[in-house]
Phi, psi and omega in degrees: 000319178299321180296321179295315179297320179296320179296317179296321180296317180295316179297321179295318178295321179295321179296317178296320180297317180295320179295320179297319180295317179298318180297319180297317180297319180297320179297320180295321179295321179294321180293329182266006180068046181055040175084009184295326180295314179297320179296319183289322179295318183284346179088006182299320182295319182290324187267353183294133178283354177277352180289126179257148178294153174287178178306133189300323183289347175292340179278351183232080178300133186300315182295324178297314179296318180298315180287323183296318182259011175052054182278335180084160183284342183279347180277120179271117182263134175252128183269130177231129180222152172221201188302316187238006185215165176214140179222145167253121186243146170209120185063230178266007183259154174199149174241125189225165179223133184221127174264140184279354180209161181287338178210167182303150175295156185291337178209162178291333177294320178294317181294320179293320179297319179295317178300311181297321181300322182275320193239343181214065187300331180296333181294322178292324178296319179293321181292323181292331182268354181255179180291149179295155179292148179293153178294150180268355185236159177086174183287155175239084188282352183301130178090353181267354181087001182288338180276355180254152177294152182295139179252110183272004181286124181284139179274154179275165177298323180295319179295318179297319181293324179294318180297318182288338183277344183264105181291342182271354181291138180295142180265134179292142178088356180260120180261165178292148178297147180291132180293158179298154182294323182247139175288145180302144179292146178239153176298144178240182180295333183241353186227163180238130179295140180237129179265153173086010178236114182059212177269334172194151183208149179226130178260126177256102183299321182298329180258356183052046187225138177250125178256134188228137169250125178223107184053249179250033176239142173229125180212167180226147175233131182228153178227089181271085185200157177289154179150173179295127182305321180296321179291321178295319178298314181294324177297318179294323178296316180295319179293321178297321178294325175296318178297316179301316179297322179291320178293331182279342185277113182288351180275354180293000000 
C-alpha cells in the first residue's frame, strides 16, 4: 500500500511539473509574438519567398510624387493600380512604378538573370560563356595552404624576419574578397548604366524609364510626361531610391 501511495504521489508531482512547464512555454511564446522576434532577428521573414509585396501604390506616396516632379496643386492626379504596378495619371501623362514579379525572386542569381534578360541581354551571354560565380556558402580555403601537404620543415629566424619585413608578402589565412552579387551595369543600345541605385540600374531615355535590380527584386519607374530629360531621369532615380528603401524596410 505504501508503494502504491508513493507511486501516485510521484505521478501527481510529475503532472504538476509538466503543466507548469507548458504554461511557462505558452507565456514565453505570447511575449515573443509566436516567435516573430526570433524570426525577424534571423532574417527568415525578409528572405522568405512566401513574402508578398504590399499594395503597389504604397511605394509611391502622392505628395512625394507631386513634389518630386513639381506637378503643382492644380494638377488632378488619378490613381490606377493593378497586380504589379501603380500609376498616377493626368491627361495623357503618367508616372508609374512596376514590379516584375508578384513576390521576390527565390535568389539573387534569378533576379539578376531576369533583369539582364529584359534590359541587358549581352550580360547573360557573357555570364554563360564565363566561369560560374563562386558559392556564397561554405569555406573558401584557396590561399590558406589547406590544399597543399603540410610542411614540417622549421623556418629559421632569418627567414621569419624576412617574411615579416616585406609588407607586400601575402599573409596566410587571408582569402580574396567576395565579388559583388551583381555585375555592374553596362550601356546598351537603348539604355545608359546608372550608378548608385540598387545593385544595378539602366535608364532608357526613349522610354523615360529606369530599370532597377535590388537584391532579389526587379522593378521599373517611368515618367511619361513633358519636361527636361535630365530632370525626368533624376526624378525617376529619386523615386527608385524611395522604393529601394521601402523594400528594405521589414516593417512594411
